[in-house]
mmCIF file of C-alpha atoms and ligand atoms in Angstrom:
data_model
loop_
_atom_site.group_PDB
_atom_site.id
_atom_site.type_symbol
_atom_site.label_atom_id
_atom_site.label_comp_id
_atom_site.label_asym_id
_atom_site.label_seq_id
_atom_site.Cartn_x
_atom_site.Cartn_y
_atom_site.Cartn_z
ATOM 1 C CA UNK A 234 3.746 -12.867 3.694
ATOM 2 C CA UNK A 235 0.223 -11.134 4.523
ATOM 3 C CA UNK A 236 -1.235 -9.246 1.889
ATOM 4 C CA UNK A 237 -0.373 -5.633 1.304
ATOM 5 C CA UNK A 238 -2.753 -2.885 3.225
ATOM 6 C CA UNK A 239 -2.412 0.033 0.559
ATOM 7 C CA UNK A 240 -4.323 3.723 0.598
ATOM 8 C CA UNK A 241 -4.637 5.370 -2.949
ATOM 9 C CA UNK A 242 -4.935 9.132 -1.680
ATOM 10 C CA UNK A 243 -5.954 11.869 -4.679
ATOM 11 C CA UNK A 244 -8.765 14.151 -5.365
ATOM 12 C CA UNK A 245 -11.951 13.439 -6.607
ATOM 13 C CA UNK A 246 -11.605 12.073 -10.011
ATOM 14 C CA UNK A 247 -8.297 11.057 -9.522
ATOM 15 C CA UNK A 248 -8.921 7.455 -10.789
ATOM 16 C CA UNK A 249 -8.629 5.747 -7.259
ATOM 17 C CA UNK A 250 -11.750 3.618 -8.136
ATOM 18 C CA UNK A 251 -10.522 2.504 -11.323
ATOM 19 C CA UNK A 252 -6.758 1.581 -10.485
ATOM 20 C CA UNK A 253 -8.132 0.582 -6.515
ATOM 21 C CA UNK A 254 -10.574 -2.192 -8.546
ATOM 22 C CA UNK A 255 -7.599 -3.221 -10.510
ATOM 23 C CA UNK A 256 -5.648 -3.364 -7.915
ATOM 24 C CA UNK A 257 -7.752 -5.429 -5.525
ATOM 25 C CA UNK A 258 -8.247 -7.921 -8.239
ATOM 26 C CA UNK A 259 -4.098 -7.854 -8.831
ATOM 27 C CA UNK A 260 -3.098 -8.560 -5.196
ATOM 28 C CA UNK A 261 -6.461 -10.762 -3.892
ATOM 29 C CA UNK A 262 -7.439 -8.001 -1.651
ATOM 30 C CA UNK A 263 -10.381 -6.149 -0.113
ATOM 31 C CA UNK A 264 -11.051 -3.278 -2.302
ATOM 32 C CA UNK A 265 -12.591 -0.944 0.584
ATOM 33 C CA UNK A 266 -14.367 2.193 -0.821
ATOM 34 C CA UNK A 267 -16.081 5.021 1.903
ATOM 35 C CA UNK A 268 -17.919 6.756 -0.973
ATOM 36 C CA UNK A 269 -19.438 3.664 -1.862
ATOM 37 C CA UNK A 270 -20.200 2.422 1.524
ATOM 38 C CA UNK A 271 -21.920 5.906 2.080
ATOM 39 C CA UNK A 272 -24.031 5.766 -1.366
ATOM 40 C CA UNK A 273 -25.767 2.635 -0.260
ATOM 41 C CA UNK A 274 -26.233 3.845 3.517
ATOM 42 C CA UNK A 275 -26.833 7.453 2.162
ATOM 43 C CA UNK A 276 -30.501 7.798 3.477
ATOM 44 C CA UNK A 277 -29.861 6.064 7.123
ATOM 45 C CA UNK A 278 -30.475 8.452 10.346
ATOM 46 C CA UNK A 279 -27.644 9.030 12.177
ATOM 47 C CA UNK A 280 -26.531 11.002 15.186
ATOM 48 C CA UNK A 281 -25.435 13.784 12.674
ATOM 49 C CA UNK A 282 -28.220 13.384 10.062
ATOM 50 C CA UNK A 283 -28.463 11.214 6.931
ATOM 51 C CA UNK A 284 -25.276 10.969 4.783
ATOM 52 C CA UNK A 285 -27.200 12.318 1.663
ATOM 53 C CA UNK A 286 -27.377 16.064 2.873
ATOM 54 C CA UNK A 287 -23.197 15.860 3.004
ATOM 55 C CA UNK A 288 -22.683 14.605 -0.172
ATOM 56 C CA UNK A 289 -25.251 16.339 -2.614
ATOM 57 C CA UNK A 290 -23.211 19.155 -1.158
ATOM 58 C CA UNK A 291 -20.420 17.622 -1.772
ATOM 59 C CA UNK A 292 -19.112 18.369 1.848
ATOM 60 C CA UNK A 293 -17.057 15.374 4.065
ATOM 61 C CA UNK A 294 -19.263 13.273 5.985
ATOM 62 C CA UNK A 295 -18.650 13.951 9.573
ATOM 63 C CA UNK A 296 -15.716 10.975 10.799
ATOM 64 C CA UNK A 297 -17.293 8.945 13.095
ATOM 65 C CA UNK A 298 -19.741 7.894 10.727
ATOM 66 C CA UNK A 299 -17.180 7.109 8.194
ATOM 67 C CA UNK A 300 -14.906 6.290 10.967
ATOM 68 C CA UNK A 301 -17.386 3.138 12.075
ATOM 69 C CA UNK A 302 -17.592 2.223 8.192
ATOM 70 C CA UNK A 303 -13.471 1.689 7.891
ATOM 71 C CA UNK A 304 -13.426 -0.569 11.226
ATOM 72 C CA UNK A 305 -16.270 -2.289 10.075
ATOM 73 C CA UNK A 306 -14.516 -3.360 6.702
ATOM 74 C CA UNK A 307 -10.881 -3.864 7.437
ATOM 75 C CA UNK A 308 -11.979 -6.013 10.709
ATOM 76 C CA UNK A 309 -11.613 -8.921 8.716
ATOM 77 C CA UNK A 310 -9.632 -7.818 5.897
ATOM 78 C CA UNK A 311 -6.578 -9.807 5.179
ATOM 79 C CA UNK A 312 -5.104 -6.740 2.902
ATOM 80 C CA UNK A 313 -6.802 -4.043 1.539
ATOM 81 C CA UNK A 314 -7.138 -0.911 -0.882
ATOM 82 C CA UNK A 315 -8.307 1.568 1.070
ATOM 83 C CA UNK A 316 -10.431 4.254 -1.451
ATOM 84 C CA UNK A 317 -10.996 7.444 -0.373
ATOM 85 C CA UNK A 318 -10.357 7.952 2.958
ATOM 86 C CA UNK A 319 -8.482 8.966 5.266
ATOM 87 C CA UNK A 320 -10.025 12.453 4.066
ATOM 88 C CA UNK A 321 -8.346 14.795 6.513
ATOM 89 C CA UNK A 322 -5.809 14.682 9.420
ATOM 90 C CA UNK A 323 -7.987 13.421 11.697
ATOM 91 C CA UNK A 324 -9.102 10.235 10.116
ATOM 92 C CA UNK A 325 -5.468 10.009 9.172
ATOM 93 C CA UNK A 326 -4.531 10.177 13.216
ATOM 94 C CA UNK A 327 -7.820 7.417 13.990
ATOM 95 C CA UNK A 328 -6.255 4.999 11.177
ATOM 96 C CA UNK A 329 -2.847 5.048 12.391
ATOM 97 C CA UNK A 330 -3.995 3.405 15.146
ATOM 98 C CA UNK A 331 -5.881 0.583 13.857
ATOM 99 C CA UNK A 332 -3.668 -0.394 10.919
ATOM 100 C CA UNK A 333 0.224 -0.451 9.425
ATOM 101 C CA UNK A 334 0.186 0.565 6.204
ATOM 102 C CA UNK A 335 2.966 -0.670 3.383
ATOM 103 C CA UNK A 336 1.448 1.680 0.649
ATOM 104 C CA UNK A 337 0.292 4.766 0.311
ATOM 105 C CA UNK A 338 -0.021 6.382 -2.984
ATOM 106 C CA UNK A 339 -1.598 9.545 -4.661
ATOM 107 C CA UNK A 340 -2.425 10.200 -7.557
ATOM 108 C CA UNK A 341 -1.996 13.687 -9.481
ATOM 109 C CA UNK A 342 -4.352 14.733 -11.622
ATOM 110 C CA UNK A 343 -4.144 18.406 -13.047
ATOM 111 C CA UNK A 344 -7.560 20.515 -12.228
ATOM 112 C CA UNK A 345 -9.438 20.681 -15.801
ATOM 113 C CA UNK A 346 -8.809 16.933 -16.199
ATOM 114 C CA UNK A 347 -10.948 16.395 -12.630
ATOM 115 C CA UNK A 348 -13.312 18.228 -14.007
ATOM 116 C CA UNK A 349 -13.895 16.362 -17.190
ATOM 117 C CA UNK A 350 -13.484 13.428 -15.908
ATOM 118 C CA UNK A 351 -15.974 13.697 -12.969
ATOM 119 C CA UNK A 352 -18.475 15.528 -15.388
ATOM 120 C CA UNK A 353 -18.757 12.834 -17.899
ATOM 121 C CA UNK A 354 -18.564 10.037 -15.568
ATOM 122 C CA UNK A 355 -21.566 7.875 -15.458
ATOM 123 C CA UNK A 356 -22.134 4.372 -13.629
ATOM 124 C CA UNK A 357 -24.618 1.167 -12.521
ATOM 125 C CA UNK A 358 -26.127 1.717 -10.120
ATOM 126 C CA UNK A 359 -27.063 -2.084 -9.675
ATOM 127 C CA UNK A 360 -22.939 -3.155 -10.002
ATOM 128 C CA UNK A 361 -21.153 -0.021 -9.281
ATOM 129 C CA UNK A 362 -19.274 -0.123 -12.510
ATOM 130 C CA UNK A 363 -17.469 3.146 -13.594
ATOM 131 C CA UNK A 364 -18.036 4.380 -16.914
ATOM 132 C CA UNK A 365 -16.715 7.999 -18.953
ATOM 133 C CA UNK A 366 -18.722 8.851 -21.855
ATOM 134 C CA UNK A 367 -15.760 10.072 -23.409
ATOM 135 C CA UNK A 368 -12.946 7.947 -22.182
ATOM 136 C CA UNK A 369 -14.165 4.558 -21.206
ATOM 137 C CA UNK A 370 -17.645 4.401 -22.947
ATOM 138 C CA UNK A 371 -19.802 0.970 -22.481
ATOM 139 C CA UNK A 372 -20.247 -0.870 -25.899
ATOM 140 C CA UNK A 373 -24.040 0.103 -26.121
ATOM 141 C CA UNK A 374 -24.442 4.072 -25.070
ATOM 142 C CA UNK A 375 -26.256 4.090 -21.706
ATOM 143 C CA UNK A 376 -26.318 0.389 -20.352
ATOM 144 C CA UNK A 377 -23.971 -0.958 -18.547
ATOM 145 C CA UNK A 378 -21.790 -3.809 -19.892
ATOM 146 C CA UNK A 379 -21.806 -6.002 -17.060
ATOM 147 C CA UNK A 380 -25.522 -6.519 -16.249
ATOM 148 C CA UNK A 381 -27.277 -4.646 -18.472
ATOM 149 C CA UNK A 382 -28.782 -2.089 -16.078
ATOM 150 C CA UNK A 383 -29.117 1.456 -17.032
ATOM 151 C CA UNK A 384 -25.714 3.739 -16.477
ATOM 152 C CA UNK A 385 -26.976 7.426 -14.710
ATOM 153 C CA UNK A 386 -25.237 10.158 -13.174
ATOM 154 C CA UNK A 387 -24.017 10.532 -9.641
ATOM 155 C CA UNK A 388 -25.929 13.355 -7.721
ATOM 156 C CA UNK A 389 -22.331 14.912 -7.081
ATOM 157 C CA UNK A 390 -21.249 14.926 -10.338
ATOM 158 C CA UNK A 391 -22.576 18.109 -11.714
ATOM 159 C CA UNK A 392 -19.927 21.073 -12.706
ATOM 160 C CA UNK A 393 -20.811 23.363 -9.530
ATOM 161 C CA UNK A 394 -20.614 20.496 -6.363
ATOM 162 C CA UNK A 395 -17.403 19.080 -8.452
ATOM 163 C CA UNK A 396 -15.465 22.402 -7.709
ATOM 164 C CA UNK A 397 -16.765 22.190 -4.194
ATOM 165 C CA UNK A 398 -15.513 18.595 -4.119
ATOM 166 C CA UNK A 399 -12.269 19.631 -4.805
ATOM 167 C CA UNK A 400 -12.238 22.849 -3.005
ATOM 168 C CA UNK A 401 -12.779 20.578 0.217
ATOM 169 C CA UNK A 402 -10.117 18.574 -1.467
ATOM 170 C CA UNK A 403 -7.795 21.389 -1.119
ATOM 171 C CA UNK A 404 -8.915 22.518 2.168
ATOM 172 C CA UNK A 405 -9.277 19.049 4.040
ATOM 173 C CA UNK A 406 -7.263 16.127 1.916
ATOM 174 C CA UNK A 407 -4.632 17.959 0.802
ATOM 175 C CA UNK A 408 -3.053 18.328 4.138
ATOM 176 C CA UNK A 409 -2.743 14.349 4.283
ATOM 177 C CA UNK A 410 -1.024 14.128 1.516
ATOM 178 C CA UNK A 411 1.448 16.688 2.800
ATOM 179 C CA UNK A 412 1.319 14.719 6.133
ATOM 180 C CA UNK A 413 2.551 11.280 4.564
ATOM 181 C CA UNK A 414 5.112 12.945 2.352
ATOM 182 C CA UNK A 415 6.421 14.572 5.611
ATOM 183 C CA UNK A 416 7.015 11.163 7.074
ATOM 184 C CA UNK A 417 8.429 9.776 4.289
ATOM 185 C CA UNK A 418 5.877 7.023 3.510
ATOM 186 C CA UNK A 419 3.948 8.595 0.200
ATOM 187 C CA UNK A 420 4.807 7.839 -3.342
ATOM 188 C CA UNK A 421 3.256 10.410 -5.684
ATOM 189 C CA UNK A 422 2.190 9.369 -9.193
ATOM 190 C CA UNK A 423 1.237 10.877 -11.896
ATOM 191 C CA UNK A 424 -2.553 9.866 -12.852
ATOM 192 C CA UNK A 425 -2.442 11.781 -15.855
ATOM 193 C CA UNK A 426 -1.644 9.164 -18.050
ATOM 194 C CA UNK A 427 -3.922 6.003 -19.630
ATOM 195 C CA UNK A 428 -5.608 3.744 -16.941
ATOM 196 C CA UNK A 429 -2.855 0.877 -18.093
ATOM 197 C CA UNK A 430 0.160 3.546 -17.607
ATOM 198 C CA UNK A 431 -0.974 4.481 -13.847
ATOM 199 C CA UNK A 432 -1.313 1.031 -13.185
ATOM 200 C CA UNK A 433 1.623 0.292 -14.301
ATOM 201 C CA UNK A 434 3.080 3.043 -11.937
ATOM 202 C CA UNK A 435 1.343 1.583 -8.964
ATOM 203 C CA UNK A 436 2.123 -1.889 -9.292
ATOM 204 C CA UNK A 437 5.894 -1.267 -8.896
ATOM 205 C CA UNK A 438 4.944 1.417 -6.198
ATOM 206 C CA UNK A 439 3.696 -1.479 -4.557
ATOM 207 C CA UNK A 440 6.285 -3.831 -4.891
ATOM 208 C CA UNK A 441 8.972 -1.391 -4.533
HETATM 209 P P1 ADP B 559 -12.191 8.629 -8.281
HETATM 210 O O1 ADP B 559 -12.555 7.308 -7.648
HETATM 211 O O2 ADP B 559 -10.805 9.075 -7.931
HETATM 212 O O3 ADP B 559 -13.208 9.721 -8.040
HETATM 213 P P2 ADP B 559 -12.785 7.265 -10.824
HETATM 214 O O4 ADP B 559 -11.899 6.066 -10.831
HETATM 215 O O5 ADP B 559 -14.234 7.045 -10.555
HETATM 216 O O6 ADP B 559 -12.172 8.411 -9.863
HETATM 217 O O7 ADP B 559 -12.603 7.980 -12.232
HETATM 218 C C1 ADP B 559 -13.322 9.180 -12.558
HETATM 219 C C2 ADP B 559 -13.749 9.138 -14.041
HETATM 220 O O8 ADP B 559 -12.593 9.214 -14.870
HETATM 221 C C3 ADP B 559 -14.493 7.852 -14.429
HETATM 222 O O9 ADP B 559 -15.504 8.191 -15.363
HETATM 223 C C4 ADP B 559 -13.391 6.992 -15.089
HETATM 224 O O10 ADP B 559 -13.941 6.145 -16.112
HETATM 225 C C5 ADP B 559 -12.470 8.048 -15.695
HETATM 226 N N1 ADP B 559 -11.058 7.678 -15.637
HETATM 227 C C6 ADP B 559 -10.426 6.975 -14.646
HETATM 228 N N2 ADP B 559 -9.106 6.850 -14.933
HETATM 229 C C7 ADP B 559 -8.904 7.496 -16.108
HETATM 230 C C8 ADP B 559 -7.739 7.733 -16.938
HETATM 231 N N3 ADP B 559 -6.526 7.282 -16.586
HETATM 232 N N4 ADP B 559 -7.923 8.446 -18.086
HETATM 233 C C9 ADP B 559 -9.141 8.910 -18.430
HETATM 234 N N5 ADP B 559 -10.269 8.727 -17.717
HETATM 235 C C10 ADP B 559 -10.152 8.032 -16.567
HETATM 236 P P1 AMP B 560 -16.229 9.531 -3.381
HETATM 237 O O1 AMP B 560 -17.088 8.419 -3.902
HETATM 238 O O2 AMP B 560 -14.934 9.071 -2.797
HETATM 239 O O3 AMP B 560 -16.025 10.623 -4.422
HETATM 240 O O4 AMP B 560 -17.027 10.190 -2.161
HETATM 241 C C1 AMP B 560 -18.296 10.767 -2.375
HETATM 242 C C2 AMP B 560 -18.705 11.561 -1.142
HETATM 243 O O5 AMP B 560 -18.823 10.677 -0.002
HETATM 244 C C3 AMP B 560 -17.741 12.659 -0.691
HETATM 245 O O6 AMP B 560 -17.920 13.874 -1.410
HETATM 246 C C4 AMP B 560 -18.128 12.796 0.789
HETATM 247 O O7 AMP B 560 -19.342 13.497 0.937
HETATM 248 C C5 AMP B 560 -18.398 11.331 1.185
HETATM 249 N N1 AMP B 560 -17.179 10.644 1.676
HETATM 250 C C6 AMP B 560 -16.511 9.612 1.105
HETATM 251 N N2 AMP B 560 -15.450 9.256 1.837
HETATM 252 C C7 AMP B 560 -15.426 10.092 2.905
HETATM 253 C C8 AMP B 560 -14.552 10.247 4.017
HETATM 254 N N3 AMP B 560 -13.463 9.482 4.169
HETATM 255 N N4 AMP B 560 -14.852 11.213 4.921
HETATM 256 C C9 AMP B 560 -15.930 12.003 4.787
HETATM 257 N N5 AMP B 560 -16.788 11.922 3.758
HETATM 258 C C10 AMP B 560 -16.533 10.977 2.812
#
């Protein structure tokens, strides 16, 4: 059988990096993240500017940029978690075309959750390990327990871009949720719950 090609849809804070990692690691798959991808290309020219300006405003990155990133990585991939795209209809319509999905899951979250969750989250930015001061602290405060290097904030992170973040949420991503529901392909799940309980959820979403 080939390997599942899953999307983990949800807003910002969601936990689609934490259950996508787990999940990669579950089903031997590519765990392929856009925000990522755009962090480490954030300050490359393009024809629409650099990334950075988007996302310290926490606005979407304009799709063929993020477009060329997602051909890029699933070229090759045999199965995938796809992280945080497709990010509005459009990118929804342009992957359609280039894959078949067999999971695509989204994760609710309610609103003052996101926000303390996004707010307190802190990560390496040598390994790209995701840490929560509150709710998944590294053993020593500050470092991360991988390799060591110094945890900091993302740029995005702060209490006035979050609520942007999710207002575009609303305005742009929400509509592809409604989308897949519409043609009967979403599973909803609730991502309110422990990181074990979600996964949980989405391991028998994908082998449902
Ligand atoms: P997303 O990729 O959807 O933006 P992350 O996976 O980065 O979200 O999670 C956002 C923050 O919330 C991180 O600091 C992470 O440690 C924390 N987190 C993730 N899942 C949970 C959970 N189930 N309960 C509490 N905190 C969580
Ligand atoms: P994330 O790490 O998923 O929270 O994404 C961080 C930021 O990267 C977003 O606020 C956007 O600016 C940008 N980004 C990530 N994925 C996409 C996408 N699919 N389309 C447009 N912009 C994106």
């Amino acid at each position: 059988m080939n390997q599942p090609q899953i999307i983990l849809l949800g807003p910002p804070g969601a936990g689609k990096g934490t259950q996508s990692t787990r999940l990669a690691e579950e089903y031997d798959v590519d765990h392929v993240t856009t925000g990522d991808a755009l962090r480490a290309n954030r300050d490359v020219e393009t024809d629409h500017g650099t990334p950075r300006e988007y996302m310290e405003a926490g606005e979407l990155v304009p799709d063929p940029v993020v477009n060329e990133i997602v051909v890029e990585a699933l070229a090759d991939a045999d199965g995938f978690v796809l992280d945080g795209y497709p990010r509005n209809l459009d990118q929804a319509e342009f992957l359609a075309d280039i894959v078949d999905l067999d999971t695509v899951a989204s994760l609710s979250v309610p609103e003052d959750e996101l926000v303390r969750r996004l707010t307190g989250r802190r990560i390496c930015p040598d390994c790209d390990a995701t840490y929560h001061v509150e709710f998944a602290p590294p053993a020593e405060a500050g470092s991360c327990d991988d390799c060591g290097a110094e945890l900091t904030q993302r740029d995005d992170d702060t209490e006035d871009t979050v609520r942007e973040r999710l207002r575009v949420y609303e305005e742009n991503t929400a509509p592809v949720v409604d989308h897949y529901r519409e043609t009967g392909k979403l599973t909803e799940v609730d991502g309110d719950g422990t990181p074990d309980e979600v996964f949980t959820a989405l391991r028998e979403t994908v082998e449902a």
